Amino acid sequence: FAVMAAHQSKPVPPVTDRRADVPPELAALLARMLAKRPDDRPATPGEVAAELRAFAAGADLPALAAAVVPGEKTVAGVS
């Protein structure tokens, strides 16, 4: 029961607790996406996409997608 209650009421730990290399702007977006109150979350998928666009600029997205290994929690070749 305590775990279920925590999912409802406690904030999600910052992604930077596990990945210090995540840019602050991306960490802030992730925190907003996982906010408990709907009013604190991005209103639309388009809003999320617009904010993510800056992080995708110049990236070889097809190569990154191809590097994903099913069943692993990380992207192959990226540490």
Coordinates of N, CA and C in Angstrom, one line a residue, residues 12-79:
V12 N 8.6 12.3 -8.3 CA 9.5 11.4 -8.9 C 11.0 11.9 -8.7
P13 N 11.9 11.1 -8.3 CA 13.3 11.6 -8.1 C 13.8 12.2 -9.4
P14 N 14.6 13.2 -9.3 CA 15.1 13.8 -10.6 C 16.0 12.8 -11.4
V15 N 15.8 12.9 -12.7 CA 16.6 12.0 -13.5 C 18.1 12.2 -13.3
T16 N 18.5 13.4 -12.9 CA 19.9 13.7 -12.6 C 20.5 12.9 -11.4
D17 N 19.6 12.4 -10.6 CA 20.1 11.5 -9.5 C 20.8 10.3 -10.1
R18 N 20.3 9.8 -11.3 CA 20.9 8.6 -11.9 C 21.8 9.0 -13.1
R19 N 21.5 10.1 -13.7 CA 22.3 10.5 -14.9 C 22.6 12.0 -14.8
A20 N 23.8 12.3 -14.2 CA 24.2 13.6 -14.0 C 24.5 14.4 -15.3
D21 N 24.6 13.6 -16.4 CA 24.9 14.3 -17.7 C 23.7 14.8 -18.4
V22 N 22.5 14.6 -17.9 CA 21.3 15.0 -18.5 C 21.2 16.6 -18.4
P23 N 21.1 17.2 -19.6 CA 21.0 18.7 -19.5 C 19.9 19.2 -18.6
P24 N 20.1 20.3 -17.9 CA 19.1 20.8 -17.0 C 17.7 21.1 -17.6
E25 N 17.7 21.5 -18.9 CA 16.5 21.8 -19.6 C 15.7 20.5 -19.8
L26 N 16.4 19.5 -20.2 CA 15.8 18.2 -20.4 C 15.3 17.6 -19.1
A27 N 16.1 17.7 -18.0 CA 15.6 17.2 -16.7 C 14.4 18.0 -16.3
A28 N 14.3 19.3 -16.5 CA 13.1 20.0 -16.1 C 11.9 19.6 -16.9
L29 N 12.1 19.3 -18.2 CA 10.9 18.8 -19.0 C 10.5 17.5 -18.5
L30 N 11.4 16.6 -18.2 CA 11.0 15.2 -17.7 C 10.2 15.4 -16.4
A31 N 10.7 16.3 -15.5 CA 10.0 16.5 -14.3 C 8.6 17.0 -14.5
R32 N 8.5 17.9 -15.4 CA 7.1 18.4 -15.7 C 6.2 17.4 -16.3
M33 N 6.8 16.5 -17.2 CA 6.0 15.4 -17.8 C 5.5 14.4 -16.7
L34 N 6.3 14.3 -15.6 CA 5.9 13.3 -14.6 C 5.3 13.9 -13.4
A35 N 4.9 15.2 -13.5 CA 4.3 15.9 -12.4 C 3.0 15.2 -12.0
K36 N 2.7 15.3 -10.7 CA 1.5 14.6 -10.1 C 0.2 15.4 -10.6
R37 N 0.3 16.7 -10.5 CA -0.8 17.5 -10.9 C -0.9 17.7 -12.4
P38 N -2.0 17.4 -13.0 CA -2.1 17.5 -14.5 C -1.8 19.0 -15.0
D39 N -2.2 20.0 -14.1 CA -2.0 21.4 -14.5 C -0.5 21.7 -14.6
D40 N 0.4 20.9 -14.0 CA 1.8 21.1 -14.0 C 2.5 20.4 -15.1
R41 N 1.8 19.6 -15.9 CA 2.4 18.9 -17.0 C 2.2 19.6 -18.3
P42 N 3.0 19.3 -19.3 CA 2.8 20.0 -20.6 C 1.4 19.6 -21.1
A43 N 0.8 20.6 -21.7 CA -0.6 20.5 -22.1 C -0.9 19.5 -23.2
T44 N 0.1 19.5 -24.2 CA -0.1 18.7 -25.4 C 1.2 18.0 -25.8
P45 N 1.1 16.9 -26.6 CA 2.3 16.2 -27.1 C 3.1 17.2 -28.0
G46 N 2.4 18.1 -28.6 CA 3.1 19.1 -29.5 C 4.0 20.0 -28.6
E47 N 3.6 20.3 -27.4 CA 4.4 21.1 -26.5 C 5.7 20.4 -26.1
V48 N 5.5 19.1 -25.9 CA 6.7 18.2 -25.5 C 7.6 18.1 -26.7
A49 N 7.0 17.9 -27.9 CA 7.8 17.8 -29.1 C 8.6 19.0 -29.4
A50 N 8.0 20.2 -29.2 CA 8.7 21.4 -29.5 C 9.8 21.6 -28.5
E51 N 9.7 21.2 -27.3 CA 10.8 21.3 -26.3 C 11.9 20.3 -26.6
L52 N 11.5 19.1 -27.1 CA 12.5 18.1 -27.4 C 13.3 18.4 -28.7
R53 N 12.7 19.2 -29.6 CA 13.3 19.5 -30.9 C 14.7 20.0 -30.7
A54 N 14.9 20.9 -29.7 CA 16.3 21.4 -29.5 C 17.3 20.3 -29.2
F55 N 16.9 19.3 -28.5 CA 17.8 18.2 -28.2 C 18.1 17.3 -29.3
A56 N 17.2 17.3 -30.3 CA 17.4 16.4 -31.5 C 18.2 17.1 -32.6
A57 N 18.4 18.4 -32.5 CA 19.1 19.1 -33.6 C 20.5 18.6 -33.8
G58 N 20.7 18.2 -35.0 CA 22.1 17.7 -35.4 C 22.3 16.2 -35.0
A59 N 21.3 15.6 -34.4 CA 21.5 14.2 -34.0 C 21.1 13.3 -35.2
D60 N 21.8 12.1 -35.3 CA 21.5 11.1 -36.3 C 20.4 10.2 -35.6
L61 N 19.2 10.6 -35.7 CA 18.1 9.9 -35.0 C 17.9 8.5 -35.5
P62 N 18.0 8.2 -36.8 CA 17.9 6.8 -37.3 C 19.0 5.9 -36.7
A63 N 20.2 6.5 -36.6 CA 21.3 5.7 -36.1 C 21.1 5.4 -34.6
L64 N 20.6 6.4 -33.9 CA 20.3 6.2 -32.5 C 19.2 5.1 -32.3
A65 N 18.2 5.2 -33.1 CA 17.1 4.2 -33.0 C 17.6 2.8 -33.3
A66 N 18.5 2.7 -34.3 CA 19.0 1.4 -34.7 C 19.9 0.8 -33.7
A67 N 20.5 1.7 -32.8 CA 21.4 1.2 -31.8 C 20.7 0.6 -30.6
V68 N 19.4 0.8 -30.5 CA 18.7 0.3 -29.3 C 18.7 -1.2 -29.3
V69 N 19.1 -1.8 -28.3 CA 19.1 -3.3 -28.2 C 17.9 -3.7 -27.4
P70 N 17.0 -4.5 -28.0 CA 15.8 -4.9 -27.2 C 16.2 -5.6 -25.9
G71 N 15.5 -5.3 -24.9 CA 15.7 -5.9 -23.6 C 16.7 -5.2 -22.7
E72 N 17.5 -4.3 -23.3 CA 18.5 -3.5 -22.5 C 17.9 -2.2 -22.1
K73 N 18.4 -1.6 -21.0 CA 18.0 -0.4 -20.5 C 18.8 0.8 -21.1
T74 N 19.8 0.5 -21.9 CA 20.6 1.6 -22.4 C 20.7 1.4 -23.9
V75 N 21.3 2.4 -24.6 CA 21.5 2.4 -26.0 C 22.8 1.8 -26.3
A76 N 22.9 0.9 -27.1 CA 24.2 0.2 -27.4 C 25.2 1.2 -27.9
G77 N 26.4 1.1 -27.4 CA 27.5 2.0 -27.9 C 27.5 3.3 -27.2
V78 N 26.5 3.7 -26.4 CA 26.5 4.9 -25.7 C 26.5 4.7 -24.3
S79 N 27.5 5.4 -23.6 CA 27.6 5.2 -22.2 C 27.1 6.4 -21.4

